[in-house]
XYZ file of N, CA and C in Angstrom:
681
model
N -6.267 26.592 12.382
C -6.729 25.815 11.239
C -8.216 25.492 11.402
N -8.976 25.694 10.354
C -10.402 25.395 10.403
C -10.652 23.951 9.981
N -11.725 23.391 10.548
C -12.104 22.020 10.219
C -13.122 22.049 9.087
N -12.895 21.230 8.061
C -13.814 21.140 6.930
C -14.908 20.134 7.269
N -16.116 20.658 7.591
C -17.205 19.783 8.042
C -17.593 18.770 6.978
N -17.532 19.163 5.697
C -17.956 18.258 4.638
C -17.065 17.024 4.567
N -15.837 17.155 5.077
C -14.893 16.040 4.994
C -14.750 15.264 6.297
N -15.556 15.604 7.309
C -15.483 14.863 8.566
C -15.748 13.372 8.358
N -16.800 12.974 7.613
C -17.007 11.533 7.388
C -15.829 10.874 6.674
N -15.234 11.592 5.713
C -14.080 11.043 5.002
C -12.928 10.818 5.972
N -12.676 11.800 6.820
C -11.594 11.667 7.794
C -11.850 10.508 8.750
N -13.084 10.357 9.191
C -13.405 9.278 10.117
C -13.197 7.910 9.468
N -13.571 7.776 8.200
C -13.340 6.518 7.484
C -11.850 6.219 7.415
N -11.071 7.229 7.131
C -9.627 7.019 7.010
C -8.997 6.690 8.360
N -9.458 7.317 9.405
C -8.954 6.970 10.735
C -9.356 5.539 11.108
N -10.529 5.122 10.675
C -10.971 3.745 10.945
C -10.088 2.744 10.211
N -9.740 3.050 8.955
C -8.848 2.168 8.205
C -7.477 2.108 8.871
N -6.983 3.273 9.309
C -5.694 3.309 10.005
C -5.745 2.476 11.279
N -6.863 2.553 11.996
C -7.006 1.773 13.224
C -6.955 0.278 12.938
N -7.643 -0.154 11.893
C -7.595 -1.566 11.516
C -6.168 -1.987 11.155
N -5.478 -1.131 10.406
C -4.097 -1.458 10.020
C -3.205 -1.567 11.248
N -3.414 -0.700 12.231
C -2.622 -0.767 13.456
C -2.971 -2.000 14.281
N -4.242 -2.364 14.302
C -4.638 -3.587 15.012
C -3.985 -4.804 14.358
N -3.981 -4.838 13.029
C -3.398 -5.973 12.322
C -1.906 -6.117 12.523
N -1.234 -5.009 12.852
C 0.223 -5.029 13.035
C 0.611 -4.788 14.490
N -0.311 -4.999 15.425
C -0.067 -4.639 16.824
C 1.110 -5.389 17.438
N 1.405 -6.590 16.947
C 2.510 -7.349 17.532
C 3.852 -6.638 17.317
N 3.920 -5.785 16.298
C 5.167 -5.064 16.030
C 5.266 -3.826 16.905
N 4.308 -2.906 16.776
C 4.418 -1.621 17.473
C 3.998 -1.691 18.937
N 3.178 -2.669 19.310
C 2.718 -2.767 20.691
C 3.531 -3.774 21.501
N 3.792 -4.941 20.895
C 4.496 -6.012 21.603
C 5.995 -6.020 21.342
N 6.464 -5.180 20.429
C 7.893 -5.097 20.166
C 8.465 -6.232 19.343
N 7.609 -6.911 18.565
C 8.080 -8.014 17.714
C 8.650 -7.447 16.418
N 9.874 -6.921 16.502
C 10.471 -6.262 15.345
C 10.789 -7.240 14.219
N 10.913 -8.538 14.546
C 11.137 -9.524 13.493
C 9.958 -9.556 12.514
N 8.797 -9.135 12.972
C 7.634 -9.103 12.092
C 7.764 -8.114 10.958
N 8.713 -7.176 11.077
C 8.910 -6.191 10.019
C 9.472 -6.809 8.745
N 9.982 -8.037 8.831
C 10.523 -8.678 7.643
C 9.423 -9.052 6.660
N 8.187 -9.124 7.106
C 7.093 -9.547 6.240
C 6.535 -8.368 5.444
N 6.385 -8.589 4.156
C 5.827 -7.577 3.258
C 4.447 -7.137 3.738
N 3.657 -8.087 4.238
C 2.321 -7.784 4.728
C 2.357 -6.750 5.835
N 3.253 -6.931 6.795
C 3.333 -5.998 7.914
C 3.885 -4.644 7.493
N 4.850 -4.650 6.600
C 5.367 -3.385 6.089
C 4.256 -2.594 5.408
N 3.469 -3.288 4.588
C 2.373 -2.628 3.884
C 1.330 -2.108 4.867
N 1.018 -2.910 5.894
C 0.034 -2.493 6.873
C 0.455 -1.250 7.640
N 1.713 -1.181 8.039
C 2.199 -0.004 8.750
C 2.219 1.226 7.845
N 2.601 1.033 6.586
C 2.556 2.149 5.648
C 1.128 2.648 5.456
N 0.181 1.712 5.402
C -1.224 2.094 5.257
C -1.678 2.927 6.454
N -1.299 2.513 7.655
C -1.690 3.260 8.852
C -1.173 4.686 8.791
N 0.093 4.847 8.442
C 0.699 6.182 8.382
C -0.004 7.043 7.330
N -0.194 6.486 6.139
C -0.793 7.263 5.049
C -2.240 7.620 5.357
N -2.977 6.702 5.975
C -4.378 6.991 6.288
C -4.509 8.035 7.390
N -3.632 8.014 8.374
C -3.651 9.058 9.399
C -3.340 10.409 8.768
N -2.333 10.441 7.909
C -1.972 11.661 7.179
C -3.163 12.150 6.352
N -3.743 11.240 5.562
C -4.861 11.612 4.696
C -6.083 12.023 5.505
N -6.296 11.363 6.653
C -7.438 11.708 7.491
C -7.340 13.132 8.012
N -6.187 13.503 8.547
C -6.014 14.869 9.029
C -6.051 15.878 7.880
N -5.495 15.485 6.729
C -5.541 16.377 5.569
C -6.980 16.638 5.132
N -7.814 15.596 5.160
C -9.220 15.760 4.817
C -9.928 16.628 5.852
N -9.671 16.371 7.114
C -10.342 17.081 8.194
C -10.016 18.573 8.175
N -8.751 18.885 7.896
C -8.287 20.271 7.955
C -8.213 20.927 6.583
N -8.674 20.193 5.551
C -8.667 20.710 4.185
C -7.251 21.110 3.758
N -6.314 20.230 4.046
C -4.915 20.453 3.712
C -4.506 19.538 2.568
N -3.329 19.760 1.952
C -2.891 18.891 0.852
C -2.811 17.425 1.269
N -3.276 16.560 0.391
C -3.272 15.116 0.627
C -1.868 14.541 0.450
N -1.640 13.303 0.905
C -0.356 12.647 0.636
C -0.067 12.616 -0.865
N 1.199 12.638 -1.258
C 1.528 12.610 -2.687
C 0.891 11.420 -3.395
N 0.538 11.624 -4.641
C -0.145 10.570 -5.399
C 0.690 9.301 -5.483
N 1.998 9.441 -5.703
C 2.852 8.254 -5.860
C 2.879 7.425 -4.575
N 2.809 8.103 -3.413
C 2.834 7.394 -2.142
C 1.496 6.704 -1.883
N 0.403 7.429 -2.064
C -0.919 6.858 -1.815
C -1.186 5.712 -2.788
N -0.833 5.905 -4.066
C -1.019 4.838 -5.042
C -0.157 3.635 -4.744
N 1.082 3.881 -4.321
C 1.976 2.776 -4.006
C 1.462 1.932 -2.848
N 0.995 2.583 -1.793
C 0.460 1.841 -0.650
C -0.773 1.053 -1.057
N -1.619 1.641 -1.897
C -2.795 0.925 -2.402
C -2.368 -0.319 -3.167
N -1.345 -0.185 -4.001
C -0.842 -1.331 -4.759
C -0.263 -2.391 -3.830
N 0.524 -1.993 -2.852
C 1.144 -2.956 -1.944
C 0.085 -3.745 -1.179
N -0.987 -3.071 -0.786
C -2.073 -3.777 -0.096
C -2.788 -4.730 -1.046
N -2.963 -4.325 -2.300
C -3.590 -5.216 -3.281
C -2.729 -6.457 -3.501
N -1.415 -6.267 -3.597
C -0.498 -7.398 -3.743
C -0.588 -8.310 -2.526
N -0.642 -7.720 -1.340
C -0.777 -8.498 -0.108
C -2.008 -9.392 -0.158
N -3.145 -8.816 -0.546
C -4.376 -9.587 -0.610
C -4.331 -10.685 -1.647
N -3.797 -10.377 -2.827
C -3.763 -11.359 -3.909
C -2.816 -12.511 -3.586
N -1.638 -12.206 -3.050
C -0.688 -13.265 -2.709
C -1.252 -14.140 -1.594
N -1.916 -13.520 -0.636
C -2.526 -14.297 0.443
C -3.573 -15.257 -0.111
N -4.356 -14.781 -1.071
C -5.460 -15.591 -1.601
C -4.959 -16.704 -2.515
N -3.986 -16.380 -3.360
C -3.580 -17.340 -4.388
C -2.321 -18.139 -4.046
N -1.487 -17.656 -3.132
C -0.175 -18.275 -2.925
C -0.012 -18.858 -1.527
N -0.319 -18.077 -0.510
C -0.032 -18.501 0.856
C -1.040 -19.532 1.351
N -0.601 -20.319 2.325
C -1.504 -21.281 2.961
C -2.553 -20.542 3.771
N -3.752 -21.104 3.892
C -4.798 -20.442 4.676
C -4.364 -20.249 6.124
N -4.935 -19.243 6.757
C -4.642 -19.004 8.166
C -5.167 -20.163 9.013
N -4.472 -20.465 10.087
C -4.877 -21.557 10.967
C -6.291 -21.331 11.493
N -7.056 -22.402 11.560
C -8.459 -22.287 11.976
C -8.588 -21.807 13.415
N -7.572 -22.064 14.239
C -7.648 -21.669 15.642
C -6.929 -20.346 15.917
N -6.654 -19.555 14.863
C -5.994 -18.261 15.057
C -6.869 -17.373 15.942
N -6.273 -16.710 16.926
C -7.080 -15.917 17.872
C -7.603 -14.627 17.238
N -8.780 -14.232 17.646
C -9.327 -12.946 17.231
C -8.626 -11.837 18.009
N -8.363 -10.717 17.328
C -7.685 -9.598 17.983
C -8.610 -8.408 18.200
N -9.671 -8.296 17.377
C -10.629 -7.200 17.531
C -11.853 -7.482 16.669
N -13.013 -7.137 17.195
C -14.266 -7.262 16.445
C -14.504 -8.686 15.938
N -13.947 -9.681 16.625
C -14.083 -11.061 16.201
C -13.224 -11.424 15.012
N -12.290 -10.552 14.627
C -11.446 -10.752 13.455
C -10.027 -11.115 13.872
N -9.369 -11.957 13.096
C -7.963 -12.287 13.332
C -7.075 -11.275 12.619
N -5.814 -11.260 13.007
C -4.858 -10.376 12.329
C -4.773 -10.707 10.845
N -4.792 -12.010 10.521
C -4.717 -12.422 9.133
C -5.893 -11.923 8.326
N -7.094 -12.013 8.885
C -8.276 -11.528 8.175
C -8.191 -10.030 7.940
N -7.752 -9.302 8.954
C -7.637 -7.848 8.819
C -6.610 -7.483 7.759
N -5.408 -8.082 7.852
C -4.315 -7.685 6.962
C -4.463 -8.221 5.549
N -5.029 -9.419 5.400
C -5.068 -10.053 4.087
C -6.369 -9.826 3.328
N -7.427 -9.456 4.041
C -8.718 -9.322 3.381
C -9.324 -7.928 3.518
N -9.413 -7.439 4.745
C -10.158 -6.206 4.967
C -9.379 -4.964 4.549
N -8.152 -4.816 5.028
C -7.424 -3.584 4.694
C -7.080 -3.472 3.207
N -6.777 -4.558 2.478
C -6.581 -4.386 1.036
C -7.824 -3.846 0.330
N -8.988 -4.362 0.696
C -10.228 -3.874 0.083
C -10.484 -2.432 0.503
N -10.284 -2.129 1.785
C -10.520 -0.772 2.279
C -9.590 0.232 1.603
N -8.321 -0.146 1.435
C -7.362 0.760 0.783
C -7.767 1.043 -0.649
N -8.233 0.016 -1.365
C -8.630 0.214 -2.761
C -9.882 1.082 -2.856
N -10.869 0.839 -1.987
C -12.086 1.648 -2.012
C -11.786 3.099 -1.656
N -10.889 3.295 -0.705
C -10.486 4.663 -0.372
C -9.857 5.339 -1.584
N -8.992 4.618 -2.271
C -8.327 5.167 -3.455
C -9.358 5.552 -4.522
N -10.315 4.682 -4.776
C -11.292 4.923 -5.835
C -12.282 6.023 -5.457
N -12.791 5.980 -4.227
C -13.910 6.845 -3.853
C -13.502 8.165 -3.216
N -12.423 8.172 -2.460
C -12.109 9.337 -1.637
C -10.923 10.152 -2.131
N -10.157 9.611 -3.066
C -9.004 10.345 -3.599
C -9.384 11.170 -4.818
N -8.689 12.297 -4.982
C -8.709 12.972 -6.277
C -7.930 12.108 -7.266
N -8.258 12.202 -8.554
C -7.648 11.308 -9.538
C -6.938 12.074 -10.655
N -6.435 11.260 -11.589
C -5.621 11.760 -12.705
C -4.351 12.435 -12.191
N -3.813 11.860 -11.122
C -2.572 12.356 -10.527
C -1.392 11.434 -10.803
N -1.661 10.169 -11.140
C -0.586 9.192 -11.321
C -0.043 9.225 -12.740
N 1.202 8.790 -12.887
C 1.863 8.722 -14.185
C 2.457 7.327 -14.368
N 2.739 6.963 -15.602
C 3.257 5.632 -15.890
C 4.553 5.356 -15.133
N 5.358 6.360 -14.955
C 6.642 6.151 -14.257
C 6.454 5.683 -12.822
N 5.304 5.988 -12.236
C 5.076 5.574 -10.858
C 5.047 4.050 -10.726
N 4.557 3.361 -11.749
C 4.539 1.896 -11.710
C 5.962 1.349 -11.605
N 6.914 2.009 -12.266
C 8.312 1.592 -12.170
C 8.879 1.889 -10.786
N 8.492 3.021 -10.210
C 8.947 3.336 -8.852
C 8.479 2.262 -7.874
N 7.228 1.872 -7.989
C 6.671 0.872 -7.067
C 7.346 -0.482 -7.254
N 7.672 -0.826 -8.504
C 8.389 -2.069 -8.769
C 9.742 -2.063 -8.056
N 10.357 -0.903 -7.986
C 11.638 -0.784 -7.299
C 11.544 -1.196 -5.845
N 10.400 -0.942 -5.222
C 10.215 -1.346 -3.826
C 10.203 -2.867 -3.706
N 9.525 -3.539 -4.638
C 9.507 -5.005 -4.616
C 10.916 -5.564 -4.771
N 11.682 -5.032 -5.705
C 13.041 -5.522 -5.929
C 13.913 -5.277 -4.702
N 13.731 -4.117 -4.070
C 14.491 -3.821 -2.851
C 14.107 -4.790 -1.737
N 12.831 -5.123 -1.654
C 12.371 -6.053 -0.618
C 12.963 -7.449 -0.845
N 12.930 -7.920 -2.081
C 13.481 -9.242 -2.392
C 14.983 -9.286 -2.115
N 15.672 -8.201 -2.435
C 17.111 -8.133 -2.156
C 17.365 -8.191 -0.659
N 16.600 -7.418 0.096
C 16.740 -7.412 1.556
C 16.489 -8.802 2.139
N 15.404 -9.464 1.703
C 15.055 -10.782 2.239
C 16.132 -11.814 1.895
N 16.700 -11.712 0.693
C 17.738 -12.655 0.277
C 19.014 -12.459 1.086
N 19.437 -11.213 1.242
C 20.651 -10.924 2.019
C 20.457 -11.349 3.471
N 19.292 -11.081 4.020
C 19.000 -11.451 5.406
C 19.109 -12.957 5.612
N 18.590 -13.730 4.659
C 18.642 -15.177 4.802
C 19.997 -15.762 4.486
N 20.653 -15.206 3.445
C 21.923 -15.768 2.988
C 23.093 -15.375 3.886
N 23.159 -14.115 4.249
C 24.315 -13.611 4.997
C 24.154 -13.840 6.491
N 22.971 -13.553 7.021
C 22.779 -13.645 8.471
C 22.085 -14.934 8.894
N 21.662 -15.743 7.942
C 21.063 -17.028 8.259
C 19.790 -16.946 9.078
N 18.993 -15.913 8.838
C 17.781 -15.698 9.628
C 16.531 -16.259 8.971
N 16.701 -17.003 7.885
C 15.557 -17.594 7.209
C 14.917 -16.631 6.221
N 13.921 -17.129 5.536
C 13.235 -16.361 4.497
C 11.760 -16.214 4.863
N 11.220 -15.016 4.691
C 9.837 -14.782 5.137
C 8.781 -15.532 4.340
N 9.074 -15.818 3.062
C 8.092 -16.491 2.204
C 8.784 -17.573 1.380
N 8.048 -18.641 1.126
C 8.617 -19.744 0.365
C 8.991 -19.386 -1.056
N 8.281 -18.461 -1.660
C 8.563 -18.146 -3.062
C 9.796 -17.263 -3.231
N 10.445 -16.870 -2.102
C 11.745 -16.203 -2.201
C 12.763 -16.898 -1.289
N 12.566 -18.197 -1.091
C 13.462 -18.989 -0.240
C 14.621 -19.498 -1.096
N 15.750 -18.832 -0.986
C 16.915 -19.192 -1.793
C 17.373 -20.615 -1.512
N 17.293 -21.051 -0.261
C 17.731 -22.401 0.089
C 16.930 -23.473 -0.618
N 15.638 -23.253 -0.813
C 14.773 -24.221 -1.472
C 14.778 -24.068 -2.990
N 14.873 -22.859 -3.463
C 14.706 -22.582 -4.896
C 16.022 -22.586 -5.671
N 17.116 -22.214 -5.003
C 18.355 -21.984 -5.725
C 18.280 -20.625 -6.428
N 19.424 -20.203 -6.975
C 19.465 -18.879 -7.610
C 18.561 -18.808 -8.833
N 18.532 -19.896 -9.608
C 17.703 -19.894 -10.806
C 16.225 -19.791 -10.471
N 15.782 -20.582 -9.484
C 14.374 -20.537 -9.088
C 14.003 -19.207 -8.469
N 14.912 -18.649 -7.676
C 14.651 -17.345 -7.070
C 14.524 -16.270 -8.145
N 15.458 -16.279 -9.104
C 15.416 -15.279 -10.170
C 14.129 -15.401 -10.986
N 13.711 -16.640 -11.252
C 12.478 -16.852 -12.008
C 11.269 -16.318 -11.248
N 11.197 -16.619 -9.953
C 10.068 -16.135 -9.159
C 10.046 -14.616 -9.067
N 11.212 -14.023 -8.870
C 11.260 -12.557 -8.796
C 10.820 -11.953 -10.128
N 11.229 -12.578 -11.232
C 10.818 -12.075 -12.546
C 9.305 -12.197 -12.733
N 8.752 -13.341 -12.348
C 7.306 -13.557 -12.500
C 6.520 -12.575 -11.638
N 6.899 -12.496 -10.373
C 6.190 -11.579 -9.483
C 6.434 -10.127 -9.875
N 7.626 -9.847 -10.372
C 7.917 -8.484 -10.809
C 7.035 -8.058 -11.968
N 6.847 -8.950 -12.932
C 5.968 -8.635 -14.068
C 4.545 -8.404 -13.573
N 4.062 -9.305 -12.705
C 2.719 -9.133 -12.168
C 2.577 -7.841 -11.382
N 3.595 -7.528 -10.594
C 3.611 -6.307 -9.793
C 3.524 -5.081 -10.699
N 4.329 -5.096 -11.757
C 4.375 -3.951 -12.670
C 3.059 -3.801 -13.427
N 2.498 -4.921 -13.880
C 1.229 -4.873 -14.606
C 0.114 -4.340 -13.708
N 0.073 -4.787 -12.467
C -0.933 -4.273 -11.544
C -0.715 -2.786 -11.267
N 0.539 -2.387 -11.210
C 0.828 -0.966 -11.042
C 0.314 -0.153 -12.217
N 0.532 -0.659 -13.429
C 0.015 0.026 -14.619
C -1.509 0.063 -14.604
N -2.133 -1.028 -14.142
C -3.591 -1.063 -14.063
C -4.100 -0.007 -13.086
N -3.401 0.160 -11.973
C -3.808 1.169 -10.998
C -3.683 2.569 -11.593
N -2.599 2.800 -12.316
C -2.445 4.087 -13.001
C -3.577 4.283 -14.005
N -3.925 3.216 -14.740
C -5.016 3.305 -15.712
C -6.347 3.640 -15.055
N -6.619 3.008 -13.916
C -7.854 3.304 -13.186
C -7.872 4.772 -12.770
N -6.742 5.242 -12.267
C -6.650 6.636 -11.835
C -6.905 7.592 -12.997
N -6.422 7.231 -14.177
C -6.525 8.146 -15.322
C -7.926 8.206 -15.918
N -8.745 7.184 -15.703
C -10.091 7.192 -16.295
C -11.149 7.692 -15.312
N -10.824 7.770 -14.035
C -11.782 8.278 -13.063
C -11.844 9.803 -13.120
N -12.941 10.404 -12.675
C -13.049 11.875 -12.673
C -11.945 12.498 -11.819
N -11.494 13.683 -12.182
C -10.408 14.314 -11.418
C -10.763 14.537 -9.951
N -11.991 14.967 -9.675
C -12.401 15.204 -8.296
C -12.772 13.898 -7.612
N -12.578 13.859 -6.308
C -12.974 12.674 -5.542
C -14.468 12.422 -5.697
N -14.853 11.173 -5.753
C -16.261 10.833 -5.894
C -17.038 11.161 -4.624
N -16.362 11.119 -3.464
C -16.973 11.464 -2.180
C -16.048 12.423 -1.445
N -16.614 13.399 -0.754
C -15.790 14.349 -0.023
C -15.203 15.396 -0.943
N -14.318 16.210 -0.352
C -13.714 17.289 -1.120
C -12.274 17.486 -0.663
N -11.405 16.507 -0.963
C -10.019 16.649 -0.512
C -9.283 17.745 -1.262
N -8.403 18.432 -0.558
C -7.567 19.427 -1.210
C -6.594 18.735 -2.146
N -6.280 19.335 -3.290
C -5.331 18.699 -4.214
C -3.948 18.623 -3.601
N -3.212 17.556 -3.929
C -1.850 17.461 -3.414
C -0.894 18.133 -4.374
N 0.280 18.465 -3.876
C 1.235 19.202 -4.690
C 1.721 18.398 -5.880
N 1.750 17.072 -5.741
C 2.243 16.234 -6.834
C 1.341 16.334 -8.041
N 0.034 16.544 -7.823
C -0.874 16.657 -8.958
C -0.596 17.939 -9.723
N -0.378 19.034 -8.977
C -0.084 20.296 -9.635
C 1.178 20.193 -10.463
N 2.202 19.567 -9.889
C 3.466 19.408 -10.600
C 3.307 18.534 -11.826
N 2.586 17.401 -11.667
C 2.409 16.488 -12.787
C 1.604 17.128 -13.902
N 0.536 17.873 -13.541
C -0.267 18.512 -14.565
C 0.531 19.552 -15.315
N 1.385 20.254 -14.592
C 2.227 21.258 -15.253
C 3.199 20.589 -16.210
N 3.721 19.426 -15.815
C 4.673 18.720 -16.684
C 4.007 18.208 -17.939
N 2.708 17.858 -17.843
C 2.002 17.318 -18.993
C 1.405 18.390 -19.888
N 1.407 19.627 -19.425
C 0.792 20.690 -20.207
C 1.609 20.944 -21.466
N 0.972 21.256 -22.599
C 1.701 21.520 -23.829
C 2.504 22.802 -23.728
N 3.617 22.816 -24.371
C 4.472 23.999 -24.386
C 4.206 24.778 -25.660
N 3.877 26.063 -25.518
C 3.585 26.908 -26.675
C 4.767 27.813 -26.951
N 5.062 27.948 -28.208
C 6.178 28.819 -28.586
C 5.809 30.280 -28.374
């Protein structure tokens, strides 16, 4: 396999983002804190690491990129992580220890990687690959997560990762209302991401990534049928 020199900087940026995501989630994969997997933030961070490593090697070797629905979904999940951290969650403790580069895990996961994932999506990805149905697919992940967190707390009594899905505090009515509110916001942001993808130029603004197979399939599906 030949290395695409023009995409070396792109690959290095993606490997750097993956490294930050791994640093932010080190307590899970390095220290064995599997309970940390219950948090949406950590799930999103690990997914970002995997996708960025995949995309980095794809850029370096001029190979097909991760599918659009996967890359877009991870970008959305990181955006949700950042927004919920900013508007909903309590601030990180002032004495939280730095884990790398003078940064805490919270700063990396809640501030830096969401911004990095979005900039990567806008600047380094090929575009016009997403479809409206993808927003519904991504919403399905949120619903699956809420179901998992509820069953974990209700059946196994292991508590709830976030207050806004705490069945014990909210009751079924409050939980359903919160899931509906967050679900609408999740879906709207997903549609916005699809909209951004559709108005950007088809080629990446920086670098020259190979097109992924999902784009070819989607473009073929959207092509007009002639008699």
